[in-house]
Structures are given as structure tokens and as C-alpha cells.
Amino acid sequence: MKQRAGAAQSRKRRGVHLGFAHPGDNRFIARMSEPKEAWSSRLGVILAVAGSAVGLGNFLRFPGLAAQYGGASFMIAYFISLLLLGIPIGWAEWTMGRSGGLAGYHSSPGIFHAIVRHPLGKYLGLMGFIIPVVVYMYYVYIEAWCLGYALNAANGTFSTPGVNYGAFFASFTGAGSDGVAIHFGLKDVGLFVLLVYVLNFFFIYKGLSKGIEFVCKWGMPLLILIALIILGRVMTLGTPDAAKPDQNVLNGLGFMWNPREVAAGLRNPQLWLAAAGQIFFSLSVGFGAIITYASYLRKKDDVVLSGLTAAAANEFCEVGLGGLITVPAAFVFLGAAGIAGQGTFGLGFNVLPIVFSKMPFGDFFATIFYLLLFIAAITSSLSMLQPGVAFFEEGLALKRKAAMGLLALLTGLGTLIVWWFSKDLKALDTLDFWIGTVGIFVQGMILVMVYSWHIGIEEAWKETHEGSAMHIPVFYKFVLKYVSPVFLLVVFVMFIAANVFGWNFAFGAGARFAPTNYVTDLVGPNPSNVARGTFLFAMAVIGFVGWLVHLAGKNWAARSNGGIKP
Amino acid sequence: MTIGGWITMILSVGFVTGLFVYCVCRVLFGAQPGPEDE
């Protein structure tokens, strides 16, 4: 106790505070220059965050999981995860972002540097920079598939008699073999990769309000409108094949929503892992985007209602639209057997083209569906670039063009690796697992621990409610301090046990472990050179970014000392 | 589609739609911070 009191006095003497930033209070936090950019409206930032969250997973991954784990039990676990994990951690991220922004920082390392006030604090935000940048490397490749599929659908490619959808997917995405995807015709992904790169960097160059906010303000309503049109089409499909009366819309909805054994389902840890994981990844918490977007808010801008609205928009798109479109449509034309075992990409790019080809006006609906996926993707990919640009600008003092150039080089290198080593989508899958999945869990955990324990729940709670348009029920203090961290930790441990050590989800004597492909691809008798190379690349990026954060820390320290380098 | 399926779907879709509409209405028609607060 004496030591702690001494340390507190020592911090006080040095003018160091471990709490939140209060603008104008130089004793408490190292302020930088005033923010140059800002959102033009509250709706703009909400749509930008919602756009960041709404992605392919809403329309392809969620419906598959809900159908797989049986309606009611999955949805119970899903909503519990939403209330205890997604929404509260989202509030924490919005709050920390706004506070960091008030201190003049907009990147995750900068914001953690400002809040934690410790030489190592900036490294706690490291993954908030690495995750969006690395995920962008492969996400933009998938975004190019969406645009390519939309244009091919408009061109009638999928309704051509005799077209082999599996072969088209393998050739278009390069999943068949390495190097085949680097071609530039309409039926190749190359042209679309270049196009989406140019589009993304163009809108980032335009800035926060005229670029990102503009795209999301138009894109999100358009996305919902398209989804409603497709939903209307799916709901009126009836029984398209009289010879298969069981394959009708009602049975399609039943396949998705009918509850199976609810109590048994809720005892299944695999179901909880799937539901909590879907919520966590779908809402983009811990990803690095929300914290950066929120950093452009003003002191009295609300974060409570805004955070809840962005989450609600994501859930509406996922459950209300995605849950009613994809699986029922596929069931009506292909039956349960046509959907079983299909992952996100299989459902979206193998199964659905077949479904649309059998549907009246199929080319039109396929075009707008893939356009919808493209809009969902670009509003997400833009949110992956802004954290990188913000860090290069504030950490390395680069001008916007130089920051964009450096970011384009870094992400371009990663995209080239994913693009060339496309067989079985191995490079993409490796980056997605180790950075886009494991990394998000780690950053999410850091975020909620800093909010609830380092800052302290009382101080953080007060900061969250600064300028708030609504009050959070007080029991969320307990949730944020104990429930969310423990819940997230349990889910993370289960995730690692299952996806790294190959746990069979049994307890006691029945528990078995067998390392998964993610491990055996890296070490073992038959490693994958592509997986190894990609993993090393990811580690190199982490090392490189860690060094950049070190340099940035020196710059920030120099600015705090009035320009005198320590 | 069983009765349980209908209940699950209506509750799930209804909850997210209701929450979304409520939040959007609060954002669009709720009190905005005045200039003195900025």
C-alpha cells in the first residue's frame, strides 16, 4: 500500500495521470494539435461505423451459422452475446476513441499512448493498427470478387447454359491454383482488384467527411434498399418447382429458424463459440476502426446512442435482412442438401449464382445482390484504411499523400501475396486466422481491460456519459467490469482450444486434441510453404509496425516536451 | 415452418428491427447538442 501511495505521488509530481483526457487540461494528458478532420453530422459517423461493421458476414456467414446450429438456441446465445459482449465493448471503444481524439490522437497506438500514459502504453494499441491494415490486404481481394461477380451477372455470365459455377469460382478467385488469378479480363479478378484499390484510396484521399462519410451516407441506405428488394423477391418465390413441393419459401424459412433441441443446443460450447464469435466479429469491436472513427468526435458528441444505433443497424442488416434472404433462397432451389457444409464463400460465390440462375429475372437479382455485397465490403474496407493513414500522419508526421502512398505500398504487397498464392485461398486464410481473428480477440481484451480496470469503471463510466443522448442501465458497470472480460476470455480460450489445438468440445475423459491445419501448416511433417511464408510475412508486418510505433512514441514524447527530443 | 420457428423468427427479426427503428428515431428526432455545448 505504501509503495502504491508512493507511486501515485510520484506520478502526480511528474504530472502523469492514468485516467481519461480532458481537453485543455495539460496536467492530465499530452495534447497534440487540434483535429484537422471531423464528421459533418452525427448520422454520418453512425453510418460510417455501421458501414464498417456490415460486411459479407452479415449476409453469408450469419445465416449459415443460424441454420447449422438450429434457430432458437443459436439466437438465444447470439443475443446474450450481443448484450454482454458486442454492445458494451462497443461503448468502451467509442469512449476511448473520443477521448483519444480530444487529446489530438486518431490512431489506436496514439489513443492508447494518450490514455495509458506509460512508455509501453502505445504498444497496447499496436493491434488496432495492424488488424485493419492486414485485413485490408485480403478483404479488398474479396471485395473485388463481389464487384466482378456483379458485372459478370449483369453480363449474363451466370445464366449462360452449361456454365460450371465451381470452375468459374476457382478460376476467378484463383482458388484452383497459384498465379492463375493474375489476369485482367471480365472473367478474371485482376481488373477488379485494381479498380477497388483505386476506389478505396480515392475516397480515403477525399477525407473523412467528403470521402468515407459520403460513401456511407449513400451506400448504407442503398444497401438496405437493395436488400429489401431482394427480400421481396425471395419471399414471393413460393414453390418454384412443382415436382419438389417441399422446396418452398416457408420450408426455407423453417430450415433457417425452426428450433431444434434448445436446452441441448445451449449446453453445446461449440454453439456459444459460434454465436459469440459472430457477434464479436460482426460488430467490428476491437478491430481498430471504431476507435479511430470515434476519435473525430467532439467533446459533447454522444457516444452511447451512437454506438447503440450503429450496432442496431448492423444487427438489422444481419438478422432482419441476411437472416431472411440467403438461406431461404438457396433452400427453395437446392434444398437442404445444396446448403449443407457450405462456408461463407461457398454459399456466396458457388451456391447463390446457381440459385439466381434458376430464378425469374435472375441476372438482375444476381447483379444487385453482388452490388449489395460490394457496397457492404467497400464501406468496411474504407474503415480499414483510415486507421493506417491516421497513424502515419500523426505518428510519423507524414502528409496525407505520403501517408497514403506508404499505406498503399504496405497493403499492396500483402494483396499481391494473397492474389498470387491463391490456391485453396491458403494465404488469405492464414492472414484471416492469425491476424483477422486471433488478433481481434487480443485487441478486444486489451480494450475492455484498459477501459474497466486501468482507467477504472467509475471514471470511464463518467466519460462515456459525457454528452450522451441516453443513459446506459447501471448494471452495465458490472457487465463491463466483470462479465464482458470474463466472457471474452472464455470465448477466446475456447476458440484457441478448438481452432489451434483441435479440441473436440468434449469435457473430462472424452476430451481430445489434435492440432488443426493452422498449426500443421506451419509445423509438422507436411507444412505448407505458402502458409509458412504468409505467417512470416504477418510477423514481419507486426515487427515493422512495432518499430514504427516506437518511432512514433519518440515523436509524441518530443512534442510533449515542447519539441525537445528525449 | 413450425410454430417454434415462427416465434424464433418474429422475436429475432422483430427485436433487431424495433431496436434499429427506435435508435434511428432517437438520433433523427432527439435533442442535438447545442452550439454552447460544443
XYZ file of C-alpha atoms in Angstrom:
604
model
C 0.000 0.000 0.000
C 2.809 2.356 0.952
C 4.577 1.608 -2.312
C 1.376 2.246 -4.281
C 0.801 5.540 -2.495
C 4.398 6.490 -3.211
C 3.998 5.648 -6.865
C 0.824 7.719 -7.055
C 2.610 10.696 -5.516
C 5.471 10.204 -7.925
C 3.052 10.181 -10.887
C 1.434 13.317 -9.530
C 4.791 15.067 -9.323
C 5.529 14.107 -12.930
C 2.096 15.323 -13.993
C 1.097 11.878 -15.144
C -2.489 10.722 -14.899
C -3.747 7.257 -15.690
C -7.280 8.362 -16.449
C -9.037 9.969 -19.343
C -8.119 13.028 -21.298
C -9.801 16.306 -20.577
C -9.181 18.885 -23.255
C -7.380 21.929 -22.075
C -6.034 20.143 -19.031
C -2.359 19.768 -19.790
C -1.594 18.217 -16.442
C -3.654 15.217 -17.417
C -2.726 14.396 -20.941
C -0.344 15.229 -23.709
C -2.364 17.235 -26.152
C -1.421 17.432 -29.769
C -2.639 19.767 -32.458
C -6.404 20.185 -32.879
C -8.045 17.610 -35.135
C -7.997 18.670 -38.759
C -10.868 16.463 -39.780
C -14.333 15.930 -38.345
C -17.616 14.247 -39.156
C -20.183 16.569 -40.671
C -23.096 15.046 -38.731
C -23.982 12.550 -36.017
C -25.782 10.389 -38.583
C -22.621 10.428 -40.706
C -20.425 8.844 -38.058
C -23.143 6.333 -37.141
C -23.498 5.258 -40.770
C -19.719 5.095 -41.129
C -19.399 2.803 -38.101
C -22.400 0.753 -39.233
C -20.867 0.564 -42.718
C -17.643 -0.640 -41.196
C -19.496 -3.401 -39.346
C -21.876 -4.509 -42.089
C -19.957 -6.792 -44.386
C -20.151 -10.117 -46.172
C -20.546 -11.949 -42.868
C -23.959 -10.361 -42.313
C -25.421 -11.851 -45.474
C -23.372 -15.034 -45.854
C -21.844 -16.190 -42.572
C -24.619 -15.451 -40.083
C -27.429 -17.262 -41.967
C -25.247 -20.350 -42.401
C -24.420 -20.476 -38.680
C -28.011 -19.909 -37.564
C -29.237 -22.711 -39.828
C -26.395 -25.012 -38.777
C -26.953 -24.613 -35.040
C -30.710 -24.642 -35.140
C -32.686 -21.417 -34.876
C -33.749 -20.696 -31.301
C -30.772 -21.969 -29.316
C -28.331 -20.157 -31.588
C -30.341 -16.944 -31.408
C -30.512 -17.069 -27.588
C -26.714 -17.384 -27.377
C -26.383 -14.754 -30.106
C -28.496 -12.126 -28.322
C -26.888 -12.814 -24.958
C -23.515 -12.255 -26.626
C -24.815 -9.066 -28.217
C -25.956 -7.663 -24.864
C -22.960 -8.778 -22.796
C -20.136 -8.540 -25.303
C -20.830 -6.628 -28.509
C -22.716 -3.559 -27.304
C -20.774 -2.883 -24.052
C -17.320 -3.335 -25.582
C -18.501 -1.156 -28.443
C -19.357 1.603 -25.948
C -15.905 1.230 -24.395
C -14.254 1.577 -27.807
C -16.349 4.614 -28.775
C -15.488 6.284 -25.449
C -11.763 5.625 -25.671
C -11.706 6.794 -29.283
C -13.425 10.092 -28.470
C -11.127 10.706 -25.503
C -8.024 9.960 -27.560
C -9.274 12.268 -30.280
C -9.775 15.101 -27.796
C -6.118 14.712 -26.905
C -5.285 15.009 -30.605
C -4.706 11.339 -31.437
C -6.628 9.361 -34.053
C -4.742 6.100 -34.359
C -5.040 3.195 -31.972
C -1.391 3.383 -30.771
C -1.736 7.140 -30.257
C -5.013 6.812 -28.388
C -3.624 4.145 -26.060
C -0.498 6.283 -25.605
C -2.700 9.199 -24.535
C -4.925 7.162 -22.238
C -2.481 4.755 -20.607
C 0.293 7.327 -20.100
C 3.055 4.777 -19.859
C 6.007 4.278 -22.253
C 4.587 0.890 -23.202
C 1.013 2.132 -23.479
C 1.245 2.829 -27.189
C 2.049 -0.838 -27.855
C -1.314 -1.821 -26.367
C -2.841 -0.148 -29.401
C -0.499 -1.878 -31.843
C -3.033 -4.457 -32.990
C -5.576 -1.691 -33.574
C -3.299 -0.549 -36.380
C -2.093 -3.941 -37.615
C -5.501 -5.646 -37.801
C -7.246 -3.224 -40.171
C -4.153 -2.869 -42.372
C -3.558 -6.621 -42.697
C -7.243 -7.464 -43.049
C -7.461 -4.871 -45.817
C -4.805 -6.826 -47.739
C -7.152 -9.752 -48.284
C -10.525 -8.109 -47.734
C -10.011 -5.910 -50.762
C -9.414 -9.077 -52.777
C -12.813 -10.447 -51.699
C -14.330 -7.048 -52.390
C -13.027 -7.409 -55.948
C -14.855 -10.749 -56.263
C -18.120 -9.021 -55.332
C -17.674 -6.306 -57.939
C -16.542 -8.874 -60.514
C -19.498 -11.150 -59.817
C -21.884 -8.170 -60.067
C -20.559 -7.202 -63.502
C -20.468 -10.808 -64.688
C -24.072 -11.261 -63.540
C -25.067 -8.110 -65.428
C -23.273 -9.519 -68.463
C -25.303 -12.748 -68.247
C -22.334 -14.982 -67.399
C -24.224 -16.926 -64.723
C -27.302 -17.587 -66.840
C -25.293 -18.956 -69.772
C -26.374 -22.575 -70.348
C -23.773 -25.107 -69.219
C -21.742 -22.728 -67.069
C -19.766 -24.538 -64.375
C -20.108 -22.360 -61.286
C -17.453 -24.187 -59.270
C -14.924 -23.930 -62.100
C -15.760 -20.246 -62.574
C -15.164 -19.565 -58.880
C -11.856 -21.496 -58.899
C -10.633 -19.655 -61.976
C -11.941 -16.203 -60.995
C -10.601 -16.218 -57.455
C -7.531 -18.339 -58.194
C -8.657 -20.972 -55.687
C -7.769 -23.641 -58.281
C -4.052 -22.940 -58.455
C -1.443 -20.298 -57.648
C -0.905 -17.449 -60.071
C -3.955 -18.077 -62.267
C -5.889 -15.121 -60.867
C -3.460 -12.528 -62.230
C -5.385 -11.875 -65.438
C -7.387 -8.856 -66.459
C -10.443 -9.875 -68.479
C -14.078 -9.588 -67.407
C -13.966 -13.169 -66.149
C -10.772 -12.571 -64.162
C -10.403 -10.853 -60.835
C -7.361 -8.715 -61.803
C -9.187 -5.743 -63.270
C -11.486 -5.583 -60.271
C -8.642 -5.728 -57.756
C -7.087 -2.672 -59.378
C -10.437 -0.920 -59.594
C -11.331 -1.404 -55.924
C -7.833 -0.309 -54.890
C -8.225 2.921 -56.820
C -11.740 3.467 -55.456
C -10.718 2.890 -51.845
C -7.721 5.188 -51.958
C -9.673 7.813 -53.886
C -12.300 8.037 -51.149
C -9.671 7.985 -48.408
C -7.863 10.805 -50.204
C -11.115 12.797 -50.260
C -11.050 12.735 -46.471
C -13.267 11.770 -43.611
C -16.349 13.808 -44.429
C -16.170 14.026 -48.217
C -14.870 10.513 -48.675
C -15.835 7.960 -46.020
C -18.939 9.743 -44.745
C -20.131 10.455 -48.288
C -19.815 6.798 -49.324
C -21.545 5.540 -46.174
C -24.348 8.122 -46.277
C -25.297 6.962 -49.762
C -24.089 3.396 -49.563
C -25.859 2.241 -46.408
C -29.386 3.337 -47.394
C -28.775 1.911 -50.882
C -27.598 -1.363 -49.342
C -30.774 -1.614 -47.232
C -32.953 -0.721 -50.227
C -31.329 -3.418 -52.379
C -31.666 -5.964 -49.573
C -35.382 -5.128 -49.220
C -35.916 -5.578 -52.978
C -34.183 -8.966 -52.896
C -36.099 -9.893 -49.744
C -39.366 -9.123 -51.571
C -38.263 -11.385 -54.427
C -37.291 -14.250 -52.113
C -40.495 -14.050 -50.065
C -42.615 -14.284 -53.224
C -40.798 -17.261 -54.736
C -43.480 -19.660 -53.498
C -42.788 -23.176 -54.783
C -40.795 -22.669 -57.991
C -40.543 -26.363 -58.870
C -43.913 -28.151 -58.671
C -42.096 -31.502 -58.764
C -40.434 -30.598 -55.441
C -43.279 -29.221 -53.317
C -41.209 -29.400 -50.133
C -38.789 -26.836 -51.505
C -40.869 -23.731 -50.826
C -40.274 -20.424 -49.067
C -41.937 -21.426 -45.802
C -39.818 -24.542 -45.512
C -36.787 -22.433 -46.415
C -37.563 -20.124 -43.512
C -38.202 -23.173 -41.355
C -34.797 -24.605 -42.288
C -33.278 -21.392 -41.011
C -35.420 -20.654 -37.943
C -37.077 -23.864 -36.689
C -35.799 -24.596 -33.184
C -34.256 -27.963 -32.573
C -33.441 -29.128 -29.076
C -32.976 -25.764 -27.368
C -31.691 -26.968 -23.995
C -29.240 -29.412 -25.595
C -28.138 -26.704 -28.014
C -27.395 -24.263 -25.206
C -25.234 -26.874 -23.493
C -23.093 -27.121 -26.616
C -19.926 -24.973 -26.191
C -19.442 -25.010 -29.964
C -22.725 -23.134 -30.382
C -21.688 -20.475 -27.859
C -18.352 -20.074 -29.575
C -20.062 -19.662 -32.954
C -22.650 -17.188 -31.628
C -20.248 -15.075 -29.554
C -17.639 -15.113 -32.328
C -20.206 -13.974 -34.883
C -21.311 -11.064 -32.669
C -17.765 -10.042 -31.889
C -16.524 -10.074 -35.480
C -19.727 -8.742 -36.985
C -19.754 -5.618 -34.838
C -16.071 -4.951 -35.590
C -15.261 -4.306 -31.931
C -11.540 -4.453 -31.175
C -10.858 -4.096 -34.867
C -9.352 -0.619 -34.746
C -11.985 1.079 -36.881
C -14.466 2.268 -34.241
C -11.726 3.731 -32.040
C -10.355 5.711 -34.997
C -13.759 6.858 -36.244
C -14.820 7.919 -32.729
C -11.607 9.918 -32.337
C -13.001 12.513 -34.762
C -15.952 13.276 -32.458
C -16.161 16.433 -30.393
C -16.240 16.612 -26.607
C -20.022 16.803 -26.284
C -20.797 14.377 -29.088
C -22.823 11.451 -27.832
C -21.249 8.003 -27.925
C -23.918 5.965 -26.109
C -26.824 6.328 -28.518
C -24.462 6.482 -31.497
C -22.772 3.226 -30.502
C -26.105 1.539 -29.895
C -27.516 2.787 -33.211
C -24.503 1.560 -35.188
C -24.805 -1.844 -33.508
C -28.557 -1.913 -34.150
C -28.026 -1.090 -37.831
C -25.576 -3.956 -38.108
C -27.992 -6.338 -36.372
C -30.887 -5.248 -38.569
C -28.831 -5.989 -41.676
C -27.614 -9.293 -40.263
C -30.711 -10.800 -38.636
C -33.518 -8.840 -40.262
C -32.198 -8.956 -43.815
C -29.409 -11.527 -44.063
C -31.418 -13.994 -41.971
C -34.355 -13.875 -44.344
C -32.625 -13.803 -47.715
C -29.686 -16.102 -48.264
C -30.576 -19.459 -46.748
C -34.297 -19.470 -47.676
C -33.420 -18.552 -51.293
C -30.835 -21.310 -51.525
C -33.194 -23.830 -49.883
C -36.033 -23.108 -52.301
C -33.953 -24.049 -55.343
C -31.402 -26.502 -53.998
C -32.965 -27.990 -50.856
C -31.157 -28.657 -47.605
C -28.524 -30.776 -49.361
C -27.486 -27.824 -51.511
C -26.668 -25.689 -48.474
C -25.197 -28.240 -46.088
C -21.493 -27.856 -45.418
C -21.146 -24.608 -47.383
C -18.960 -21.979 -45.773
C -19.230 -18.241 -46.310
C -17.508 -18.257 -49.703
C -19.168 -21.483 -50.831
C -22.621 -20.107 -50.084
C -21.969 -16.697 -51.586
C -19.959 -17.496 -54.678
C -20.809 -21.118 -55.522
C -24.365 -21.730 -54.340
C -26.037 -18.349 -54.881
C -25.063 -17.971 -58.563
C -26.877 -21.284 -59.167
C -29.868 -20.018 -57.184
C -30.055 -16.780 -59.173
C -29.724 -18.644 -62.485
C -32.891 -20.594 -61.633
C -34.840 -17.514 -60.545
C -37.031 -15.378 -62.841
C -35.069 -12.191 -63.687
C -32.113 -13.950 -62.102
C -29.451 -11.818 -63.809
C -30.975 -8.662 -62.392
C -31.259 -10.028 -58.872
C -27.767 -11.537 -59.019
C -26.371 -8.173 -60.158
C -27.975 -6.193 -57.369
C -27.143 -8.875 -54.773
C -23.427 -8.777 -55.598
C -23.642 -4.992 -55.782
C -25.066 -5.124 -52.253
C -22.118 -7.259 -51.143
C -19.737 -4.836 -52.852
C -21.267 -1.844 -51.035
C -21.092 -3.745 -47.745
C -17.454 -4.531 -48.496
C -16.283 -1.060 -49.561
C -17.836 0.656 -46.541
C -15.854 -1.843 -44.455
C -12.589 -1.595 -46.380
C -12.573 2.206 -46.114
C -12.677 1.805 -42.339
C -9.564 -0.369 -42.579
C -7.523 2.328 -44.320
C -8.330 5.322 -42.117
C -6.547 3.897 -39.011
C -3.401 3.401 -41.098
C -3.494 6.868 -42.645
C -4.181 8.418 -39.232
C -1.177 6.652 -37.687
C 1.242 7.610 -40.470
C 0.078 11.226 -40.293
C 0.253 11.672 -36.544
C 2.974 9.182 -35.667
C 5.459 9.806 -38.474
C 4.341 13.367 -39.285
C 3.697 12.440 -42.919
C 1.466 14.492 -45.204
C -1.748 12.793 -46.300
C -0.432 11.878 -49.767
C 2.768 10.403 -48.349
C 0.798 8.511 -45.694
C -1.490 7.093 -48.362
C 1.494 6.155 -50.531
C 3.175 4.262 -47.703
C -0.073 2.536 -46.823
C -0.692 1.617 -50.473
C 2.795 0.072 -50.670
C 2.340 -1.937 -47.495
C -1.174 -3.167 -48.265
C -0.342 -3.678 -51.938
C 2.467 -6.063 -51.014
C 0.100 -8.116 -48.872
C -2.613 -8.135 -51.518
C -0.096 -9.339 -54.116
C 0.793 -12.265 -51.837
C -2.877 -13.163 -51.372
C -3.563 -12.678 -55.089
C -0.652 -14.825 -56.314
C -0.759 -17.574 -53.662
C -4.453 -18.106 -54.178
C -4.623 -21.909 -54.352
C -7.191 -23.068 -51.794
C -7.119 -19.426 -50.659
C -4.309 -20.510 -48.347
C -2.559 -17.146 -47.946
C -5.890 -15.387 -47.398
C -6.993 -17.952 -44.842
C -3.686 -17.768 -42.947
C -3.842 -13.979 -42.593
C -7.526 -14.114 -41.715
C -6.961 -16.617 -38.921
C -3.825 -15.301 -37.227
C -4.452 -11.565 -37.628
C -8.118 -11.102 -38.566
C -9.395 -13.486 -35.892
C -6.841 -14.142 -33.128
C -5.648 -10.521 -33.286
C -9.156 -9.117 -32.827
C -9.733 -11.233 -29.730
C -6.456 -9.946 -28.252
C -7.188 -6.295 -29.043
C -10.766 -6.604 -27.777
C -9.483 -7.991 -24.496
C -6.911 -5.198 -24.134
C -9.555 -2.601 -24.886
C -12.086 -3.731 -22.307
C -9.397 -4.261 -19.652
C -7.962 -0.773 -20.147
C -11.456 0.743 -20.037
C -12.751 -1.104 -16.995
C -9.635 -1.740 -14.954
C -6.852 0.631 -15.950
C -8.982 3.744 -16.240
C -11.433 2.387 -13.703
C -15.099 1.757 -14.296
C -16.304 4.860 -12.411
C -14.075 7.285 -14.320
C -14.728 5.510 -17.620
C -18.482 5.429 -16.985
C -18.479 9.186 -16.373
C -16.532 9.761 -19.563
C -18.881 7.557 -21.585
C -21.877 9.599 -20.445
C -20.274 12.934 -21.345
C -22.776 14.493 -23.778
C -24.736 11.258 -24.009
C -28.194 11.265 -25.542
C -29.286 8.352 -23.358
C -28.178 6.630 -20.183
C -26.824 3.133 -20.023
C -28.534 0.949 -17.369
C -26.315 0.977 -14.306
C -25.901 -2.822 -14.210
C -23.680 -2.415 -17.273
C -20.970 -1.174 -14.893
C -20.841 -4.704 -13.523
C -21.087 -6.156 -17.026
C -18.205 -4.050 -18.324
C -16.014 -4.670 -15.317
C -16.535 -8.400 -14.843
C -18.869 -10.085 -17.302
C -17.553 -8.849 -20.647
C -13.845 -9.510 -19.887
C -14.558 -12.978 -18.446
C -16.984 -13.867 -21.236
C -14.499 -12.717 -23.862
C -11.653 -14.589 -22.197
C -13.674 -17.820 -22.044
C -14.666 -17.481 -25.691
C -11.050 -16.774 -26.664
C -9.733 -19.777 -24.730
C -12.394 -21.979 -26.333
C -11.555 -20.561 -29.737
C -7.846 -21.290 -29.353
C -8.567 -24.754 -27.923
C -10.804 -25.606 -30.865
C -9.054 -23.889 -33.764
C -5.413 -24.265 -32.767
C -5.325 -27.370 -30.587
C -8.258 -29.101 -32.266
C -10.389 -29.605 -29.145
C -13.426 -31.791 -29.824
C -15.650 -29.736 -27.492
C -15.954 -32.625 -25.035
C -15.041 -32.317 -21.368
C -13.366 -34.745 -18.997
C -12.187 -38.110 -20.205
C -13.835 -37.644 -23.611
C -11.810 -34.523 -24.459
C -9.482 -35.000 -27.429
C -6.981 -32.638 -29.004
C -5.480 -32.803 -32.488
C -3.655 -29.756 -33.892
C -5.573 -28.130 -36.708
C -4.388 -27.149 -40.185
C -3.444 -23.728 -38.882
C -0.754 -25.431 -36.811
C 0.223 -28.358 -39.032
C 0.581 -25.984 -41.993
C 3.304 -24.178 -40.046
C 5.000 -27.005 -38.146
C 4.850 -30.710 -38.660
C 5.778 -33.322 -41.254
C 3.851 -31.753 -44.163
C 3.929 -27.994 -43.765
C 2.514 -25.608 -46.333
C 5.171 -23.281 -47.714
C 2.529 -20.718 -48.594
C 1.093 -20.774 -45.055
C 4.597 -20.533 -43.593
C 5.594 -17.668 -45.881
C 2.352 -15.811 -45.213
C 2.711 -16.287 -41.460
C 6.282 -14.966 -41.604
C 5.047 -12.009 -43.626
C 2.435 -11.275 -40.952
C 5.101 -11.464 -38.244
C 7.342 -9.160 -40.287
C 4.486 -6.660 -40.568
C 3.985 -6.804 -36.806
C 7.713 -6.221 -36.270
C 7.825 -3.377 -38.785
C 4.762 -1.682 -37.328
C 6.131 -2.190 -33.819
C 9.246 -0.301 -34.893
C 7.129 2.462 -36.445
C 5.136 2.744 -33.214
C 8.455 3.032 -31.350
C 9.449 5.921 -33.655
C 6.031 7.490 -33.254
C 6.375 7.278 -29.482
C 9.611 9.268 -29.692
C 7.862 11.915 -31.798
C 4.959 12.133 -29.378
C 7.308 12.393 -26.415
C 9.244 15.145 -28.200
C 6.039 17.081 -28.871
C 5.004 16.738 -25.221
C 8.384 18.164 -24.237
C 7.930 21.176 -26.484
C 9.856 19.737 -29.414
C 12.904 18.636 -27.438
C 13.721 15.035 -28.279
C 14.251 12.944 -25.161
C -42.091 -23.868 -40.632
C -43.122 -24.841 -37.137
C -44.761 -22.594 -34.542
C -41.412 -22.519 -32.749
C -39.790 -21.371 -35.981
C -42.317 -18.571 -36.379
C -41.796 -17.476 -32.772
C -37.992 -17.536 -33.133
C -38.092 -15.598 -36.385
C -40.617 -12.992 -35.270
C -38.871 -12.384 -31.948
C -35.409 -12.184 -33.521
C -36.288 -10.080 -36.542
C -38.756 -8.019 -34.510
C -36.217 -7.257 -31.805
C -33.477 -6.060 -34.153
C -35.907 -4.131 -36.344
C -37.548 -2.486 -33.323
C -34.183 -1.578 -31.824
C -32.949 -0.175 -35.124
C -36.087 1.934 -35.709
C -36.061 3.182 -32.090
C -32.408 4.203 -32.321
C -32.767 5.895 -35.700
C -35.794 7.864 -34.431
C -33.859 8.927 -31.318
C -30.941 10.054 -33.492
C -33.049 11.891 -36.048
C -35.634 13.472 -33.765
C -33.832 13.568 -30.408
C -32.190 16.651 -28.954
C -28.940 17.596 -30.641
C -26.125 19.247 -28.647
C -26.379 22.999 -28.915
C -23.511 25.272 -30.010
C -22.851 26.186 -26.395
C -22.094 22.551 -25.669
C -19.536 22.196 -28.439
